[in-house]
Amino acid sequence: MNLFILWAKLFLSLSLLILLAALARRRMLPGLGLLAALFALLAVRDVAYSVFPLPLLIPLSDIPVLALLLVWSRVVTGAWPADRIYLGVNGAFLAGAVLALFFPLVTLNPFAVGLFLLADVVYVAISIGLVSQYTAQNAALIFRTRFILISALFISHVITLLYGYEGLWVHWVVLPLAYLAYGSTLLAYERFTNEEQEKSIQFFSSNLDSTYAFMENLGGAITAKIDLPRVMEIIIDSAVRGIGADAGAILMVDEYQDVLRVRSTYGIYPPLLPVPDLAKVRTSSLKQHFRDTPIPIGATVLGEAVKSGLSVMIRDCREDPRMGQNVKDDILFVSSLLAIPLVVGNRVLGVISALKRAENQHFTDLDFQHLKTFADYASITIDNLYTYLEVLEKRQMEKEVEIAAQIQKRLLPAELPQLSLASLAVHSLPARGVSGDYYDVLPLDGDKVALVICDVAGKGIPAAMVMVMIRSIVHLLVTPGRDAAATLTEINQGITGRIEIDHFATIGVLIYDQGRREAQYANAAHLPLMVYRHRTGTLGKLDAKGLPIGVERDASYELKNLHVEPGDVLVLCTDGIIEAMNADGQQYTLGRLKAVIEKSAAAGAEKLVEAIRRDVDAHVGAARQHDDQTLLLLQVR
Amino acid sequence: MELKLRKAGPIYVIDVIGEMDLYNAFKLKDLVRKMVDSNVASFVLNLEHVSYMDSSGIGSLLYVHSELKKKGLPLRIVGVTGSVRKVIELTKLMEYFPIVADLNTALQQLKPKT
């Protein structure tokens, strides 16, 4: 054996190792360690061959070399593990061969070994050759190197099979051929690294560009007035253009149901759910069908993305059973699909999806990354807009409530009438600037006076309008000849059907005859009349049956009569007084009200109301007043 | 307030969750309007998870009740307890509303006759 050849080969494999080390320092790449092991194995083999020039050493050591190549291709591409079968079969063969070397029961025929090895080479060549450009990561690396690698291995093994390993020229020419193939693989690595870097730079700059463009467009859509449909349109347009897709759609989770609703589309996005034949006739009807058909969360690839919160990439829809409906050659055909859920915190707002529809056009990993980045921006934007719109709506409502407060202030009597045989006093305090409470005092002919207390549901202008209507009708209807129950019946008939039912009102009507000291009370679901008896010092309730005003046109109202004595106090009030709560959530009680009346009744109606007000205030303390308070009081003289 | 829809055969159950007050009572009205437009025929309103209700909340119940009555569509209200019950009692509407004891009773009553 020529020592020079040994040195030459050793030099080759060592320089491959050095080249590899230089590469590895620049960037972490998959599979470099395996190649290092392969080169080291070659170096060890060459040294071993110079010491024990066994003819079988080279073909047998080629078995682990090929194994390393197979494992390498799997690590680089993440493709099907063809190496398991290879390792199993060859491991057994190698063990047998080593046994045969030490216990020469059987002589190994070099030609047979060569044939076996050639079969190995063919297997390796096929499995590396099968790596698909679409399904493998880093496929470009294998793509560029496999032709040289496979042919070099093939040629060298065929030649050694025909001429054996002993020939000098085999060592000079044939074996180094394989080394050169490895060298070219390393060079491919080098080029691949550079290109990847270039690509990622391009990716980030184009990402930045499209994000800027998106922000700019969005600015236009939300300056004057927020136009949510327009914003959705801009989002899907920018998303689709950014990655050169053919169609796109943005779907949002429904507020009430577990379904996705299509908010905006770009191009023709065919439905992923079964479509009736009629809708397939024209593209416009197909578009319409997609827009109008909600997708249950969990159904189709889009529903799955929302349910799991995970992004989906289907490079080739023909290879995915979920896309079964969309791979036939018809109007529904989809070639490649991306679906990215729009996530904020742990909430999934919806999903953005893009399609390639032309045959053999597929999305790349870069497109996928690009759309993911974009979806992040989009979800934050949408979430902000939702929040903003909600605040805006509330603000508008509050503004309306303020206007209503102005109207309503003018509805209340400027001052209470002076009566000869009774005294009146009132306290009214709106919660948060506006009241749903209305009260009125109307002197009637003779000695009679009518006291009205009313609470309209809801706030704002509609509630104020209802109050205006009630006030007009009350002023028209409260006449000496009409009792309290008849008054309520007619108010109800006048109002029901003319107001929105959700602005119903509760009204209590008290008509007091000073001369006879007779009172009558009718009640449309307001609080009962409270009656303080001076003689016995008791506080009782007087209620009368009846539905709220505005609910049923033919509702009837009960009339209750009672006789009073001098010093007795009649109290009409709204929930805000009796339900006034303190910081501990305790309500103001009737017992407490009675105590105040007992103590302060002698001071007169004005002072009594003031005393009650102060007592309620003392009870509430620092707690926020959460309902309007109105208290209308009549003291019999 | 949050509204959730469930389906029990042809009957739709609306679960109302949270506060029913001035600021969100319109949501329930909107939802029912939409459901009527899309031909839902049978309704159950579940108030079990309502934490607070004011007169606007009652107003929205009245609206839903009258709207469905006008269309001749059946409605049952369930889960009326605690503070919600108190507010409805105060406005004397306990008998007026089609309130039933629980969801099962409601579903039983609304089940289409075979």
PDB file of N, CA and C in Angstrom, chain B residues 14-53:
ATOM      1  N   ILE B  14     -81.758  31.495  25.957  1.00  0.00           N
ATOM      2  CA  ILE B  14     -80.844  32.627  26.075  1.00  0.00           C
ATOM      3  C   ILE B  14     -80.411  32.725  27.533  1.00  0.00           C
ATOM      4  N   ASP B  15     -79.114  32.533  27.774  1.00  0.00           N
ATOM      5  CA  ASP B  15     -78.596  32.700  29.129  1.00  0.00           C
ATOM      6  C   ASP B  15     -78.125  34.131  29.287  1.00  0.00           C
ATOM      7  N   VAL B  16     -78.695  34.829  30.258  1.00  0.00           N
ATOM      8  CA  VAL B  16     -78.252  36.198  30.514  1.00  0.00           C
ATOM      9  C   VAL B  16     -77.277  36.149  31.682  1.00  0.00           C
ATOM     10  N   ILE B  17     -76.073  36.710  31.471  1.00  0.00           N
ATOM     11  CA  ILE B  17     -75.044  36.617  32.496  1.00  0.00           C
ATOM     12  C   ILE B  17     -74.566  38.022  32.861  1.00  0.00           C
ATOM     13  N   GLY B  18     -74.594  38.358  34.165  1.00  0.00           N
ATOM     14  CA  GLY B  18     -74.082  39.651  34.621  1.00  0.00           C
ATOM     15  C   GLY B  18     -75.191  40.651  34.899  1.00  0.00           C
ATOM     16  N   GLU B  19     -74.872  41.938  34.714  1.00  0.00           N
ATOM     17  CA  GLU B  19     -75.811  43.000  35.072  1.00  0.00           C
ATOM     18  C   GLU B  19     -76.742  43.341  33.905  1.00  0.00           C
ATOM     19  N   MET B  20     -78.013  43.493  34.235  1.00  0.00           N
ATOM     20  CA  MET B  20     -78.974  43.939  33.218  1.00  0.00           C
ATOM     21  C   MET B  20     -79.376  45.345  33.588  1.00  0.00           C
ATOM     22  N   ASP B  21     -78.676  46.336  33.031  1.00  0.00           N
ATOM     23  CA  ASP B  21     -79.011  47.703  33.414  1.00  0.00           C
ATOM     24  C   ASP B  21     -79.098  48.615  32.199  1.00  0.00           C
ATOM     25  N   LEU B  22     -79.196  49.896  32.496  1.00  0.00           N
ATOM     26  CA  LEU B  22     -79.380  50.918  31.471  1.00  0.00           C
ATOM     27  C   LEU B  22     -78.424  50.739  30.296  1.00  0.00           C
ATOM     28  N   TYR B  23     -77.159  50.408  30.602  1.00  0.00           N
ATOM     29  CA  TYR B  23     -76.144  50.431  29.559  1.00  0.00           C
ATOM     30  C   TYR B  23     -76.151  49.212  28.648  1.00  0.00           C
ATOM     31  N   ASN B  24     -76.828  48.153  29.046  1.00  0.00           N
ATOM     32  CA  ASN B  24     -76.770  46.994  28.156  1.00  0.00           C
ATOM     33  C   ASN B  24     -78.108  46.299  27.932  1.00  0.00           C
ATOM     34  N   ALA B  25     -79.177  46.867  28.472  1.00  0.00           N
ATOM     35  CA  ALA B  25     -80.479  46.226  28.297  1.00  0.00           C
ATOM     36  C   ALA B  25     -80.823  46.102  26.809  1.00  0.00           C
ATOM     37  N   PHE B  26     -80.316  47.038  25.992  1.00  0.00           N
ATOM     38  CA  PHE B  26     -80.651  47.021  24.557  1.00  0.00           C
ATOM     39  C   PHE B  26     -80.109  45.769  23.859  1.00  0.00           C
ATOM     40  N   LYS B  27     -79.041  45.184  24.434  1.00  0.00           N
ATOM     41  CA  LYS B  27     -78.433  44.004  23.797  1.00  0.00           C
ATOM     42  C   LYS B  27     -79.430  42.856  23.696  1.00  0.00           C
ATOM     43  N   LEU B  28     -80.196  42.665  24.776  1.00  0.00           N
ATOM     44  CA  LEU B  28     -81.164  41.567  24.786  1.00  0.00           C
ATOM     45  C   LEU B  28     -82.248  41.836  23.738  1.00  0.00           C
ATOM     46  N   LYS B  29     -82.681  43.088  23.658  1.00  0.00           N
ATOM     47  CA  LYS B  29     -83.705  43.430  22.669  1.00  0.00           C
ATOM     48  C   LYS B  29     -83.189  43.171  21.249  1.00  0.00           C
ATOM     49  N   ASP B  30     -81.955  43.624  21.000  1.00  0.00           N
ATOM     50  CA  ASP B  30     -81.364  43.428  19.673  1.00  0.00           C
ATOM     51  C   ASP B  30     -81.304  41.956  19.308  1.00  0.00           C
ATOM     52  N   LEU B  31     -80.842  41.165  20.290  1.00  0.00           N
ATOM     53  CA  LEU B  31     -80.673  39.734  20.029  1.00  0.00           C
ATOM     54  C   LEU B  31     -82.018  39.096  19.684  1.00  0.00           C
ATOM     55  N   VAL B  32     -83.036  39.381  20.499  1.00  0.00           N
ATOM     56  CA  VAL B  32     -84.336  38.752  20.269  1.00  0.00           C
ATOM     57  C   VAL B  32     -84.904  39.204  18.916  1.00  0.00           C
ATOM     58  N   ARG B  33     -84.718  40.484  18.606  1.00  0.00           N
ATOM     59  CA  ARG B  33     -85.181  40.982  17.309  1.00  0.00           C
ATOM     60  C   ARG B  33     -84.534  40.178  16.173  1.00  0.00           C
ATOM     61  N   LYS B  34     -83.228  40.010  16.277  1.00  0.00           N
ATOM     62  CA  LYS B  34     -82.499  39.256  15.247  1.00  0.00           C
ATOM     63  C   LYS B  34     -83.001  37.825  15.164  1.00  0.00           C
ATOM     64  N   MET B  35     -83.250  37.223  16.344  1.00  0.00           N
ATOM     65  CA  MET B  35     -83.672  35.820  16.361  1.00  0.00           C
ATOM     66  C   MET B  35     -85.054  35.677  15.722  1.00  0.00           C
ATOM     67  N   VAL B  36     -85.934  36.646  16.027  1.00  0.00           N
ATOM     68  CA  VAL B  36     -87.271  36.595  15.433  1.00  0.00           C
ATOM     69  C   VAL B  36     -87.142  36.724  13.909  1.00  0.00           C
ATOM     70  N   ASP B  37     -86.244  37.629  13.461  1.00  0.00           N
ATOM     71  CA  ASP B  37     -86.042  37.806  12.027  1.00  0.00           C
ATOM     72  C   ASP B  37     -85.542  36.531  11.364  1.00  0.00           C
ATOM     73  N   SER B  38     -84.751  35.741  12.108  1.00  0.00           N
ATOM     74  CA  SER B  38     -84.256  34.517  11.487  1.00  0.00           C
ATOM     75  C   SER B  38     -85.130  33.324  11.862  1.00  0.00           C
ATOM     76  N   ASN B  39     -86.393  33.633  12.180  1.00  0.00           N
ATOM     77  CA  ASN B  39     -87.424  32.614  12.329  1.00  0.00           C
ATOM     78  C   ASN B  39     -87.273  31.644  13.489  1.00  0.00           C
ATOM     79  N   VAL B  40     -86.638  32.097  14.555  1.00  0.00           N
ATOM     80  CA  VAL B  40     -86.636  31.274  15.760  1.00  0.00           C
ATOM     81  C   VAL B  40     -88.057  31.328  16.326  1.00  0.00           C
ATOM     82  N   ALA B  41     -88.583  30.171  16.770  1.00  0.00           N
ATOM     83  CA  ALA B  41     -90.007  30.134  17.099  1.00  0.00           C
ATOM     84  C   ALA B  41     -90.295  29.934  18.579  1.00  0.00           C
ATOM     85  N   SER B  42     -89.296  29.560  19.364  1.00  0.00           N
ATOM     86  CA  SER B  42     -89.568  29.182  20.743  1.00  0.00           C
ATOM     87  C   SER B  42     -88.422  29.658  21.634  1.00  0.00           C
ATOM     88  N   PHE B  43     -88.757  30.387  22.711  1.00  0.00           N
ATOM     89  CA  PHE B  43     -87.707  31.044  23.493  1.00  0.00           C
ATOM     90  C   PHE B  43     -87.767  30.703  24.988  1.00  0.00           C
ATOM     91  N   VAL B  44     -86.598  30.496  25.581  1.00  0.00           N
ATOM     92  CA  VAL B  44     -86.515  30.440  27.037  1.00  0.00           C
ATOM     93  C   VAL B  44     -85.458  31.454  27.452  1.00  0.00           C
ATOM     94  N   LEU B  45     -85.794  32.280  28.445  1.00  0.00           N
ATOM     95  CA  LEU B  45     -84.866  33.276  28.937  1.00  0.00           C
ATOM     96  C   LEU B  45     -84.408  32.820  30.316  1.00  0.00           C
ATOM     97  N   ASN B  46     -83.100  32.576  30.461  1.00  0.00           N
ATOM     98  CA  ASN B  46     -82.599  32.100  31.746  1.00  0.00           C
ATOM     99  C   ASN B  46     -81.903  33.234  32.493  1.00  0.00           C
ATOM    100  N   LEU B  47     -82.487  33.654  33.620  1.00  0.00           N
ATOM    101  CA  LEU B  47     -81.941  34.794  34.370  1.00  0.00           C
ATOM    102  C   LEU B  47     -81.138  34.349  35.590  1.00  0.00           C
ATOM    103  N   GLU B  48     -80.837  33.049  35.638  1.00  0.00           N
ATOM    104  CA  GLU B  48     -80.160  32.480  36.799  1.00  0.00           C
ATOM    105  C   GLU B  48     -78.865  33.223  37.129  1.00  0.00           C
ATOM    106  N   HIS B  49     -78.143  33.671  36.088  1.00  0.00           N
ATOM    107  CA  HIS B  49     -76.829  34.264  36.334  1.00  0.00           C
ATOM    108  C   HIS B  49     -76.844  35.786  36.239  1.00  0.00           C
ATOM    109  N   VAL B  50     -78.028  36.368  36.445  1.00  0.00           N
ATOM    110  CA  VAL B  50     -78.096  37.831  36.449  1.00  0.00           C
ATOM    111  C   VAL B  50     -77.735  38.316  37.851  1.00  0.00           C
ATOM    112  N   SER B  51     -76.726  39.197  37.933  1.00  0.00           N
ATOM    113  CA  SER B  51     -76.264  39.620  39.254  1.00  0.00           C
ATOM    114  C   SER B  51     -76.994  40.875  39.723  1.00  0.00           C
ATOM    115  N   TYR B  52     -77.484  41.667  38.774  1.00  0.00           N
ATOM    116  CA  TYR B  52     -78.147  42.913  39.152  1.00  0.00           C
ATOM    117  C   TYR B  52     -79.116  43.291  38.047  1.00  0.00           C
ATOM    118  N   MET B  53     -80.306  43.759  38.429  1.00  0.00           N
ATOM    119  CA  MET B  53     -81.247  44.194  37.413  1.00  0.00           C
ATOM    120  C   MET B  53     -81.911  45.488  37.858  1.00  0.00           C
TER     121      MET B  53
END
